[in-house]
């Protein structure tokens, strides 16, 4: 089976990371093939349950609530996503969403909210979701139109629509961002925990995508929730969203890395066994060039992903630029690595049921969700431009 190569020997990792990665890889190889694959809702529920029962979702919550580390350990999250993505896209998806759909609560939620929500997520008994995007506020988060207005002294009322919401339709709760109006733009948003069975919240439509997973448009129609369900202070929503994405963007890079590593593995095995022109595909120098380009792009992505994760874990308050670099490079590289894998496989590469065909569909959304590549470029360039010393941070 596909391996992480020598990644775990790199100085970014500690013994507990190696232990976690070995256990997860062994579990995934034996358990994932036996889980249902056909109906995406059932497949996701089964994966959340299995990951929770095996204890791996402890990586997605802080130690105070039964998690593995005091704060979310980004290297552990990245290893998990890389290992799962290399084997089973939906397993990666379900793992990631348990983290993304509670990251804001772990960072900024009240103790009571954490106590209420995190244990179920950790055990795979509660499915989490993150509801930020709207039809006209995907990249431009500050333009969101969903409103949160006071309703008496102890409640707020949410009205509007969120779309492309992963786990929409199967989640038990949504972390919802809405315009609460303290100020114009980014400073006037707040985050709220909304339970899926709250009156006024409905699934307006399910969305079918090229790599199927639960995705929906949510409608909020006078959806009344208690004020204590606010995550963070009034007007803190944009910062809560960005701080959550600072953690999870590196993990999207890690998932892309897992898909790319699997594609490279499939490429090498196919090139060494496929016979043509009196030898193997791998004897041809053009195939060797493709393999070399992919190997270089996989390693470059891995270094950026684990650099960003390590920087966050050792206490950096913000890793916005590092995480953006990791996501941008890992997802764009993975798209090219997988495209080469399809090309090397020839007709098989576009045949349903062949792994590289599945990877070709799986990778595409990662260059769009949690900040499209273009957004990552804006984030990286702005960071360098605002801090002209940014390129010379070191002392030497
Ligand atoms: N952590 C904490 N605070 C942050 C932050 C971060 N990573 N990034 C920005 N902020 C703060 C800024 O410091 C600024 O605070 P002040 O008003 O106190 O100065 C505030 O938030 C607004 O930031 P900014 O001016 O950069 O806001 P913009 O509207 O220009 O943001 C981008 C632009 C494109 C960077 C942002 O909208 C974004 O990331 N979009 C992509 C969203 C996304 O990932 N969507 C996918 C949804 S999940 S599938």
Tab-separated table of C-alpha atoms and ligand atoms in Angstrom:
chain	number	residue	atom	x	y	z
A	1	UNK	CA	0.000	0.000	0.000
A	2	UNK	CA	1.032	3.596	-0.544
A	3	UNK	CA	3.437	4.862	2.145
A	4	UNK	CA	4.518	8.275	3.403
A	5	UNK	CA	8.066	7.527	2.287
A	6	UNK	CA	10.616	8.982	4.671
A	7	UNK	CA	8.327	11.880	5.718
A	8	UNK	CA	8.057	10.707	9.304
A	9	UNK	CA	11.854	10.852	9.707
A	10	UNK	CA	11.803	14.604	9.030
A	11	UNK	CA	12.578	16.896	11.977
A	12	UNK	CA	9.007	18.275	11.910
A	13	UNK	CA	7.769	15.146	13.706
A	14	UNK	CA	7.888	13.642	17.178
A	15	UNK	CA	7.551	10.019	18.280
A	16	UNK	CA	3.795	10.392	18.947
A	17	UNK	CA	3.250	11.473	15.328
A	18	UNK	CA	4.969	8.338	14.028
A	19	UNK	CA	2.912	6.201	16.385
A	20	UNK	CA	-0.367	7.867	15.335
A	21	UNK	CA	0.457	7.574	11.619
A	22	UNK	CA	1.391	3.886	11.837
A	23	UNK	CA	-1.772	2.998	13.774
A	24	UNK	CA	-4.054	4.982	11.460
A	25	UNK	CA	-2.494	3.545	8.279
A	26	UNK	CA	-2.822	-0.035	9.592
A	27	UNK	CA	-6.434	0.567	10.700
A	28	UNK	CA	-7.351	2.239	7.400
A	29	UNK	CA	-5.905	-0.608	5.328
A	30	UNK	CA	-7.942	-3.212	7.189
A	31	UNK	CA	-11.166	-1.307	7.974
A	32	UNK	CA	-11.949	1.100	5.123
A	33	UNK	CA	-12.358	-1.447	2.323
A	34	UNK	CA	-15.179	-3.127	4.302
A	35	UNK	CA	-17.249	0.050	4.807
A	36	UNK	CA	-20.177	0.889	2.495
A	37	UNK	CA	-19.341	2.897	-0.636
A	38	UNK	CA	-22.526	3.305	-2.677
A	39	UNK	CA	-24.854	5.714	-0.892
A	40	UNK	CA	-22.757	8.762	0.105
A	41	UNK	CA	-24.818	9.625	3.191
A	42	UNK	CA	-24.608	6.072	4.537
A	43	UNK	CA	-20.923	5.866	3.558
A	44	UNK	CA	-20.116	9.069	5.468
A	45	UNK	CA	-22.100	8.056	8.538
A	46	UNK	CA	-20.308	4.695	8.600
A	47	UNK	CA	-16.888	6.360	8.321
A	48	UNK	CA	-17.593	8.904	11.079
A	49	UNK	CA	-18.764	6.095	13.358
A	50	UNK	CA	-15.786	3.858	12.562
A	51	UNK	CA	-13.220	6.662	12.946
A	52	UNK	CA	-14.840	7.700	16.235
A	53	UNK	CA	-15.011	4.198	17.669
A	54	UNK	CA	-11.366	3.581	16.765
A	55	UNK	CA	-10.398	6.782	18.628
A	56	UNK	CA	-8.951	8.669	15.642
A	57	UNK	CA	-11.402	11.589	15.917
A	58	UNK	CA	-9.672	12.444	19.187
A	59	UNK	CA	-7.224	14.278	16.892
A	60	UNK	CA	-10.050	16.705	16.000
A	61	UNK	CA	-10.811	17.974	19.550
A	62	UNK	CA	-8.667	19.467	22.360
A	63	UNK	CA	-7.451	17.333	25.289
A	64	UNK	CA	-9.831	19.045	27.737
A	65	UNK	CA	-12.625	17.247	25.871
A	66	UNK	CA	-10.931	13.895	25.410
A	67	UNK	CA	-8.727	14.912	22.497
A	68	UNK	CA	-5.138	13.895	21.848
A	69	UNK	CA	-3.413	17.270	22.350
A	70	UNK	CA	-3.971	20.386	24.485
A	71	UNK	CA	-4.735	22.407	21.337
A	72	UNK	CA	-5.459	20.945	17.902
A	73	UNK	CA	-2.147	19.543	16.635
A	74	UNK	CA	-1.984	20.486	12.978
A	75	UNK	CA	0.711	17.916	12.153
A	76	UNK	CA	-1.554	15.136	13.464
A	77	UNK	CA	-4.514	16.502	11.467
A	78	UNK	CA	-2.366	16.697	8.329
A	79	UNK	CA	-0.991	13.177	8.763
A	80	UNK	CA	-4.517	11.864	9.235
A	81	UNK	CA	-5.777	13.573	6.091
A	82	UNK	CA	-2.794	12.502	4.005
A	83	UNK	CA	-3.109	8.862	5.104
A	84	UNK	CA	-6.893	8.724	4.664
A	85	UNK	CA	-6.944	10.591	1.332
A	86	UNK	CA	-4.389	8.184	-0.130
A	87	UNK	CA	-6.824	5.350	0.576
A	88	UNK	CA	-10.412	6.635	0.560
A	89	UNK	CA	-11.614	10.133	-0.336
A	90	UNK	CA	-14.776	9.934	1.776
A	91	UNK	CA	-12.832	8.833	4.861
A	92	UNK	CA	-10.640	11.917	4.476
A	93	UNK	CA	-13.729	14.073	3.937
A	94	UNK	CA	-15.531	12.843	7.040
A	95	UNK	CA	-12.431	13.167	9.227
A	96	UNK	CA	-11.792	16.706	7.959
A	97	UNK	CA	-15.359	17.856	8.510
A	98	UNK	CA	-15.424	16.693	12.144
A	99	UNK	CA	-12.492	19.094	12.672
A	100	UNK	CA	-13.620	21.984	10.458
A	101	UNK	CA	-17.163	21.811	11.811
A	102	UNK	CA	-15.936	22.215	15.396
A	103	UNK	CA	-12.651	24.135	14.932
A	104	UNK	CA	-14.368	27.472	15.648
A	105	UNK	CA	-15.942	25.994	18.806
A	106	UNK	CA	-12.572	24.642	19.958
A	107	UNK	CA	-10.961	28.031	19.330
A	108	UNK	CA	-13.655	30.465	20.512
A	109	UNK	CA	-16.689	28.602	21.898
A	110	UNK	CA	-17.816	28.812	25.520
A	111	UNK	CA	-16.909	25.978	27.921
A	112	UNK	CA	-20.565	24.954	28.093
A	113	UNK	CA	-20.787	24.732	24.301
A	114	UNK	CA	-17.578	22.712	24.059
A	115	UNK	CA	-18.845	20.315	26.740
A	116	UNK	CA	-22.121	19.897	24.885
A	117	UNK	CA	-20.712	19.387	21.370
A	118	UNK	CA	-17.158	18.070	21.362
A	119	UNK	CA	-17.554	14.645	23.052
A	120	UNK	CA	-20.132	13.498	20.488
A	121	UNK	CA	-17.915	14.675	17.616
A	122	UNK	CA	-14.895	12.921	19.145
A	123	UNK	CA	-16.812	9.631	19.470
A	124	UNK	CA	-18.284	9.748	15.968
A	125	UNK	CA	-21.818	10.150	17.315
A	126	UNK	CA	-22.369	13.721	16.124
A	127	UNK	CA	-21.688	14.983	12.592
A	128	UNK	CA	-20.323	18.526	12.249
A	129	UNK	CA	-20.503	21.156	9.493
A	130	UNK	CA	-19.145	24.632	8.726
A	131	UNK	CA	-21.492	27.070	6.969
A	132	UNK	CA	-19.650	30.110	5.641
A	133	UNK	CA	-20.163	30.324	1.862
A	134	UNK	CA	-23.073	31.983	0.118
A	135	UNK	CA	-23.933	32.270	-3.575
A	136	UNK	CA	-22.388	35.738	-3.688
A	137	UNK	CA	-19.950	35.405	-0.798
A	138	UNK	CA	-17.545	32.571	-1.484
A	139	UNK	CA	-14.134	34.186	-1.859
A	140	UNK	CA	-15.412	37.547	-0.572
A	141	UNK	CA	-16.530	36.404	2.881
A	142	UNK	CA	-17.098	39.950	4.112
A	143	UNK	CA	-19.892	40.365	1.517
A	144	UNK	CA	-22.161	37.792	3.160
A	145	UNK	CA	-25.873	38.616	3.274
A	146	UNK	CA	-27.264	36.135	5.836
A	147	UNK	CA	-28.381	38.197	8.816
A	148	UNK	CA	-28.445	37.657	12.565
A	149	UNK	CA	-30.835	40.064	14.298
A	150	UNK	CA	-31.732	40.317	18.001
A	151	UNK	CA	-34.993	38.587	18.929
A	152	UNK	CA	-35.811	39.577	22.507
A	153	UNK	CA	-33.018	39.741	25.061
A	154	UNK	CA	-31.840	36.163	24.942
A	155	UNK	CA	-32.221	35.082	21.317
A	156	UNK	CA	-31.153	35.952	17.811
A	157	UNK	CA	-32.879	35.175	14.566
A	158	UNK	CA	-31.000	34.035	11.458
A	159	UNK	CA	-32.338	34.641	7.931
A	160	UNK	CA	-30.667	33.822	4.619
A	161	UNK	CA	-29.034	31.026	2.625
A	162	UNK	CA	-25.716	29.215	2.783
A	163	UNK	CA	-24.533	27.043	-0.062
A	164	UNK	CA	-21.929	24.363	-0.945
A	165	UNK	CA	-22.115	23.271	2.682
A	166	UNK	CA	-20.324	19.973	3.197
A	167	UNK	CA	-22.270	17.499	5.338
A	168	UNK	CA	-25.381	19.569	4.546
A	169	UNK	CA	-28.306	17.207	5.085
A	170	UNK	CA	-26.518	14.763	7.397
A	171	UNK	CA	-24.930	17.090	9.970
A	172	UNK	CA	-26.211	17.331	13.548
A	173	UNK	CA	-25.057	20.932	13.814
A	174	UNK	CA	-23.775	23.791	11.642
A	175	UNK	CA	-21.298	26.515	12.600
A	176	UNK	CA	-22.971	29.425	10.838
A	177	UNK	CA	-21.546	32.863	10.030
A	178	UNK	CA	-23.973	35.764	9.645
A	179	UNK	CA	-24.070	39.531	9.447
A	180	UNK	CA	-24.793	40.800	12.962
A	181	UNK	CA	-24.173	44.413	11.995
A	182	UNK	CA	-21.739	45.773	14.598
A	183	UNK	CA	-19.841	47.456	11.719
A	184	UNK	CA	-19.799	47.311	7.929
A	185	UNK	CA	-17.900	44.508	6.141
A	186	UNK	CA	-15.673	42.009	7.900
A	187	UNK	CA	-16.109	43.588	11.345
A	188	UNK	CA	-19.880	43.090	11.394
A	189	UNK	CA	-20.076	39.281	11.271
A	190	UNK	CA	-20.639	36.790	14.099
A	191	UNK	CA	-20.492	32.992	14.352
A	192	UNK	CA	-23.257	30.802	15.799
A	193	UNK	CA	-23.846	27.167	16.613
A	194	UNK	CA	-27.107	26.046	14.989
A	195	UNK	CA	-28.461	22.572	15.749
A	196	UNK	CA	-29.756	20.815	12.623
A	197	UNK	CA	-33.249	20.366	14.080
A	198	UNK	CA	-33.758	24.070	14.867
A	199	UNK	CA	-37.145	25.223	13.493
A	200	UNK	CA	-36.607	27.530	10.493
A	201	UNK	CA	-33.498	25.682	9.253
A	202	UNK	CA	-34.119	23.551	6.172
A	203	UNK	CA	-32.192	21.902	3.364
A	204	UNK	CA	-33.154	23.917	0.272
A	205	UNK	CA	-31.378	21.527	-2.113
A	206	UNK	CA	-28.801	18.773	-2.219
A	207	UNK	CA	-25.939	19.457	-4.648
A	208	UNK	CA	-24.454	16.717	-6.803
A	209	UNK	CA	-20.722	17.087	-7.513
A	210	UNK	CA	-18.059	15.261	-9.572
A	211	UNK	CA	-16.643	13.481	-6.538
A	212	UNK	CA	-19.882	12.778	-4.655
A	213	UNK	CA	-20.147	13.734	-0.990
A	214	UNK	CA	-22.970	15.247	1.061
A	215	UNK	CA	-23.311	18.882	-0.035
A	216	UNK	CA	-26.298	21.188	0.284
A	217	UNK	CA	-27.806	24.634	0.271
A	218	UNK	CA	-29.229	25.556	3.696
A	219	UNK	CA	-32.127	27.950	4.164
A	220	UNK	CA	-32.577	29.938	7.390
A	221	UNK	CA	-36.060	31.317	7.741
A	222	UNK	CA	-36.584	33.138	11.061
A	223	UNK	CA	-34.355	30.524	12.641
A	224	UNK	CA	-34.338	31.409	16.357
A	225	UNK	CA	-31.381	30.403	18.480
A	226	UNK	CA	-30.287	31.280	22.035
A	227	UNK	CA	-27.676	33.994	22.343
A	228	UNK	CA	-25.417	31.612	24.250
A	229	UNK	CA	-24.947	29.774	20.930
A	230	UNK	CA	-22.776	32.621	19.669
A	231	UNK	CA	-19.182	31.486	19.120
A	232	UNK	CA	-16.831	34.261	20.263
A	233	UNK	CA	-17.871	37.878	20.782
A	234	UNK	CA	-20.288	39.976	18.701
A	235	UNK	CA	-18.523	41.058	15.497
A	236	UNK	CA	-15.761	38.437	15.886
A	237	UNK	CA	-17.137	36.128	13.178
A	238	UNK	CA	-14.687	37.008	10.411
A	239	UNK	CA	-11.683	36.526	12.671
A	240	UNK	CA	-13.087	33.252	14.028
A	241	UNK	CA	-13.580	32.028	10.437
A	242	UNK	CA	-10.070	33.044	9.381
A	243	UNK	CA	-8.447	31.561	12.497
A	244	UNK	CA	-10.285	28.279	11.812
A	245	UNK	CA	-9.155	28.325	8.183
A	246	UNK	CA	-5.558	29.060	9.309
A	247	UNK	CA	-5.607	25.581	10.882
A	248	UNK	CA	-7.585	23.682	8.279
A	249	UNK	CA	-6.094	25.133	5.070
A	250	UNK	CA	-2.844	23.261	5.703
A	251	UNK	CA	-4.884	20.092	6.116
A	252	UNK	CA	-6.482	20.601	2.682
A	253	UNK	CA	-2.909	20.666	1.354
A	254	UNK	CA	-2.297	17.411	3.233
A	255	UNK	CA	-5.331	15.749	1.636
A	256	UNK	CA	-4.118	16.862	-1.801
A	257	UNK	CA	-0.748	15.388	-0.904
A	258	UNK	CA	-2.394	12.060	-0.034
A	259	UNK	CA	-4.223	11.989	-3.390
A	260	UNK	CA	-0.992	12.900	-5.212
A	261	UNK	CA	1.077	10.302	-3.396
A	262	UNK	CA	-1.464	7.643	-4.296
A	263	UNK	CA	-1.401	8.806	-7.941
A	264	UNK	CA	2.402	8.599	-8.014
A	265	UNK	CA	2.249	5.121	-6.471
A	266	UNK	CA	-0.261	4.020	-9.143
A	267	UNK	CA	1.895	5.628	-11.863
A	268	UNK	CA	5.058	3.818	-10.812
A	269	UNK	CA	3.342	0.431	-10.491
A	270	UNK	CA	1.609	0.801	-13.851
A	271	UNK	CA	4.767	2.060	-15.608
A	272	UNK	CA	6.795	-0.867	-14.291
A	273	UNK	CA	4.336	-3.531	-15.400
A	274	UNK	CA	2.740	-2.238	-18.644
A	275	UNK	CA	4.504	-3.774	-21.649
A	276	UNK	CA	5.001	-1.887	-24.908
A	277	UNK	CA	7.645	-1.471	-27.630
A	278	UNK	CA	9.446	-4.569	-26.350
A	279	UNK	CA	9.932	-3.208	-22.824
A	280	UNK	CA	7.900	-1.485	-20.113
A	281	UNK	CA	6.344	1.947	-20.045
A	282	UNK	CA	8.860	2.871	-17.370
A	283	UNK	CA	11.732	2.194	-19.808
A	284	UNK	CA	10.611	5.166	-21.904
A	285	UNK	CA	12.319	8.414	-21.024
A	286	UNK	CA	9.134	10.453	-21.436
A	287	UNK	CA	7.521	8.282	-18.758
A	288	UNK	CA	10.588	8.746	-16.579
A	289	UNK	CA	10.319	12.518	-16.996
A	290	UNK	CA	6.659	12.394	-15.888
A	291	UNK	CA	7.551	10.259	-12.871
A	292	UNK	CA	10.402	12.591	-11.892
A	293	UNK	CA	8.247	15.719	-12.222
A	294	UNK	CA	5.564	14.123	-10.045
A	295	UNK	CA	8.067	12.967	-7.413
A	296	UNK	CA	9.487	16.506	-7.175
A	297	UNK	CA	6.000	18.031	-6.863
A	298	UNK	CA	4.956	15.553	-4.168
A	299	UNK	CA	8.034	16.240	-2.043
A	300	UNK	CA	7.747	20.024	-2.479
A	301	UNK	CA	4.108	19.877	-1.362
A	302	UNK	CA	4.937	17.693	1.631
A	303	UNK	CA	7.636	20.098	2.807
A	304	UNK	CA	5.303	23.112	2.606
A	305	UNK	CA	2.387	21.308	4.288
A	306	UNK	CA	4.412	20.051	7.227
A	307	UNK	CA	6.343	23.332	7.527
A	308	UNK	CA	3.008	25.170	7.934
A	309	UNK	CA	1.700	22.572	10.400
A	310	UNK	CA	4.880	22.570	12.474
A	311	UNK	CA	4.975	26.401	12.548
A	312	UNK	CA	1.425	26.497	13.928
A	313	UNK	CA	2.072	23.708	16.451
A	314	UNK	CA	5.106	25.387	17.912
A	315	UNK	CA	2.963	28.340	18.902
A	316	UNK	CA	2.747	30.868	16.053
A	317	UNK	CA	-0.323	33.060	16.606
A	318	UNK	CA	-0.984	33.237	12.849
A	319	UNK	CA	0.251	31.054	10.017
A	320	UNK	CA	-1.899	32.661	7.364
A	321	UNK	CA	0.892	32.923	4.777
A	322	UNK	CA	2.435	29.514	5.502
A	323	UNK	CA	-0.968	27.791	5.361
A	324	UNK	CA	-1.874	29.600	2.125
A	325	UNK	CA	1.442	28.557	0.526
A	326	UNK	CA	0.886	24.955	1.635
A	327	UNK	CA	-2.667	24.805	0.288
A	328	UNK	CA	-1.863	26.592	-2.971
A	329	UNK	CA	1.189	24.523	-3.883
A	330	UNK	CA	-0.058	21.149	-2.634
A	331	UNK	CA	-3.413	21.346	-4.435
A	332	UNK	CA	-2.025	22.731	-7.699
A	333	UNK	CA	0.841	20.194	-7.689
A	334	UNK	CA	-1.558	17.338	-6.936
A	335	UNK	CA	-3.740	18.281	-9.895
A	336	UNK	CA	-0.704	17.981	-12.199
A	337	UNK	CA	0.560	14.761	-10.575
A	338	UNK	CA	-2.864	13.147	-10.974
A	339	UNK	CA	-3.252	14.380	-14.540
A	340	UNK	CA	0.108	12.763	-15.408
A	341	UNK	CA	-1.065	9.554	-13.718
A	342	UNK	CA	-4.177	9.522	-15.911
A	343	UNK	CA	-2.052	10.138	-19.026
A	344	UNK	CA	0.363	7.309	-18.156
A	345	UNK	CA	-2.597	4.962	-17.650
A	346	UNK	CA	-3.937	5.786	-21.136
A	347	UNK	CA	-7.510	4.530	-21.705
A	348	UNK	CA	-7.534	2.938	-18.270
A	349	UNK	CA	-6.962	6.372	-16.755
A	350	UNK	CA	-10.431	7.555	-17.772
A	351	UNK	CA	-12.208	4.298	-16.985
A	352	UNK	CA	-14.682	4.255	-14.090
A	353	UNK	CA	-13.488	2.044	-11.258
A	354	UNK	CA	-9.787	2.686	-11.915
A	355	UNK	CA	-8.186	4.536	-8.993
A	356	UNK	CA	-6.577	7.357	-10.978
A	357	UNK	CA	-9.916	8.200	-12.604
A	358	UNK	CA	-11.400	8.575	-9.112
A	359	UNK	CA	-8.434	10.704	-7.967
A	360	UNK	CA	-8.879	12.940	-11.029
A	361	UNK	CA	-12.406	13.754	-9.847
A	362	UNK	CA	-11.470	13.928	-6.145
A	363	UNK	CA	-8.696	16.510	-6.487
A	364	UNK	CA	-10.574	19.177	-8.427
A	365	UNK	CA	-12.620	20.651	-5.584
A	366	UNK	CA	-9.561	21.099	-3.363
A	367	UNK	CA	-8.294	23.926	-5.582
A	368	UNK	CA	-11.593	25.715	-4.841
A	369	UNK	CA	-12.841	24.983	-1.314
A	370	UNK	CA	-11.532	26.647	1.872
A	371	UNK	CA	-10.145	29.463	-0.254
A	372	UNK	CA	-9.583	29.063	-3.988
A	373	UNK	CA	-6.008	29.142	-5.311
A	374	UNK	CA	-6.577	32.762	-6.348
A	375	UNK	CA	-7.522	33.670	-2.745
A	376	UNK	CA	-4.376	31.965	-1.454
A	377	UNK	CA	-2.333	34.093	-3.873
A	378	UNK	CA	-4.003	37.254	-2.558
A	379	UNK	CA	-3.311	36.203	1.034
A	380	UNK	CA	0.365	35.409	0.320
A	381	UNK	CA	1.046	38.584	-1.653
A	382	UNK	CA	-0.753	40.856	0.833
A	383	UNK	CA	1.246	39.395	3.687
A	384	UNK	CA	4.532	40.059	1.908
A	385	UNK	CA	3.481	43.546	0.796
A	386	UNK	CA	2.270	44.713	4.210
A	387	UNK	CA	5.464	43.554	5.847
A	388	UNK	CA	8.293	44.439	3.517
A	389	UNK	CA	10.649	42.821	6.038
A	390	UNK	CA	8.584	39.648	5.680
A	391	UNK	CA	11.110	38.091	3.341
A	392	UNK	CA	13.941	38.775	5.768
A	393	UNK	CA	12.433	37.687	9.060
A	394	UNK	CA	15.526	35.758	10.137
A	395	UNK	CA	18.415	37.364	11.986
A	396	UNK	CA	21.094	36.402	9.470
B	1	LIG	N1	-6.677	35.339	11.523
B	1	LIG	C1	-7.188	36.323	12.309
B	1	LIG	N2	-7.643	37.507	11.822
B	1	LIG	C2	-7.600	37.688	10.487
B	1	LIG	C3	-7.085	36.719	9.604
B	1	LIG	C4	-6.603	35.509	10.175
B	1	LIG	N3	-6.087	34.540	9.402
B	1	LIG	N4	-7.157	37.183	8.339
B	1	LIG	C5	-7.679	38.402	8.417
B	1	LIG	N5	-7.949	38.708	9.707
B	1	LIG	C6	-8.487	39.965	10.220
B	1	LIG	C7	-7.682	41.125	9.663
B	1	LIG	O1	-6.560	41.392	10.476
B	1	LIG	C8	-8.679	42.256	9.672
B	1	LIG	O2	-8.801	42.735	11.015
B	1	LIG	P1	-8.944	44.301	11.321
B	1	LIG	O3	-10.230	44.718	10.658
B	1	LIG	O4	-8.995	44.335	12.816
B	1	LIG	O5	-7.732	44.938	10.710
B	1	LIG	C9	-10.004	41.569	9.347
B	1	LIG	O6	-9.814	40.202	9.708
B	1	LIG	C10	-10.374	41.692	7.877
B	1	LIG	O7	-9.310	41.167	7.086
B	1	LIG	P2	-9.088	41.560	5.567
B	1	LIG	O8	-9.050	43.044	5.455
B	1	LIG	O9	-7.916	40.778	5.041
B	1	LIG	O10	-10.458	41.069	4.900
B	1	LIG	P3	-10.853	40.839	3.413
B	1	LIG	O11	-12.318	40.946	3.316
B	1	LIG	O12	-10.051	41.694	2.501
B	1	LIG	O13	-10.427	39.275	3.244
B	1	LIG	C11	-9.822	37.319	1.978
B	1	LIG	C12	-10.060	38.822	2.064
B	1	LIG	C13	-9.885	37.029	0.499
B	1	LIG	C14	-8.448	36.964	2.518
B	1	LIG	C15	-10.877	36.500	2.797
B	1	LIG	O14	-12.168	36.948	2.481
B	1	LIG	C16	-10.787	34.992	2.514
B	1	LIG	O15	-9.967	34.280	3.083
B	1	LIG	N6	-11.655	34.510	1.589
B	1	LIG	C17	-11.750	33.082	1.285
B	1	LIG	C18	-12.743	32.468	2.176
B	1	LIG	C19	-12.823	31.016	2.064
B	1	LIG	O16	-11.885	30.317	2.377
B	1	LIG	N7	-14.016	30.544	1.633
B	1	LIG	C20	-14.255	29.176	1.577
B	1	LIG	C21	-15.224	28.815	2.649
B	1	LIG	S1	-14.919	27.343	3.497
B	1	LIG	S2	-15.286	25.960	2.191
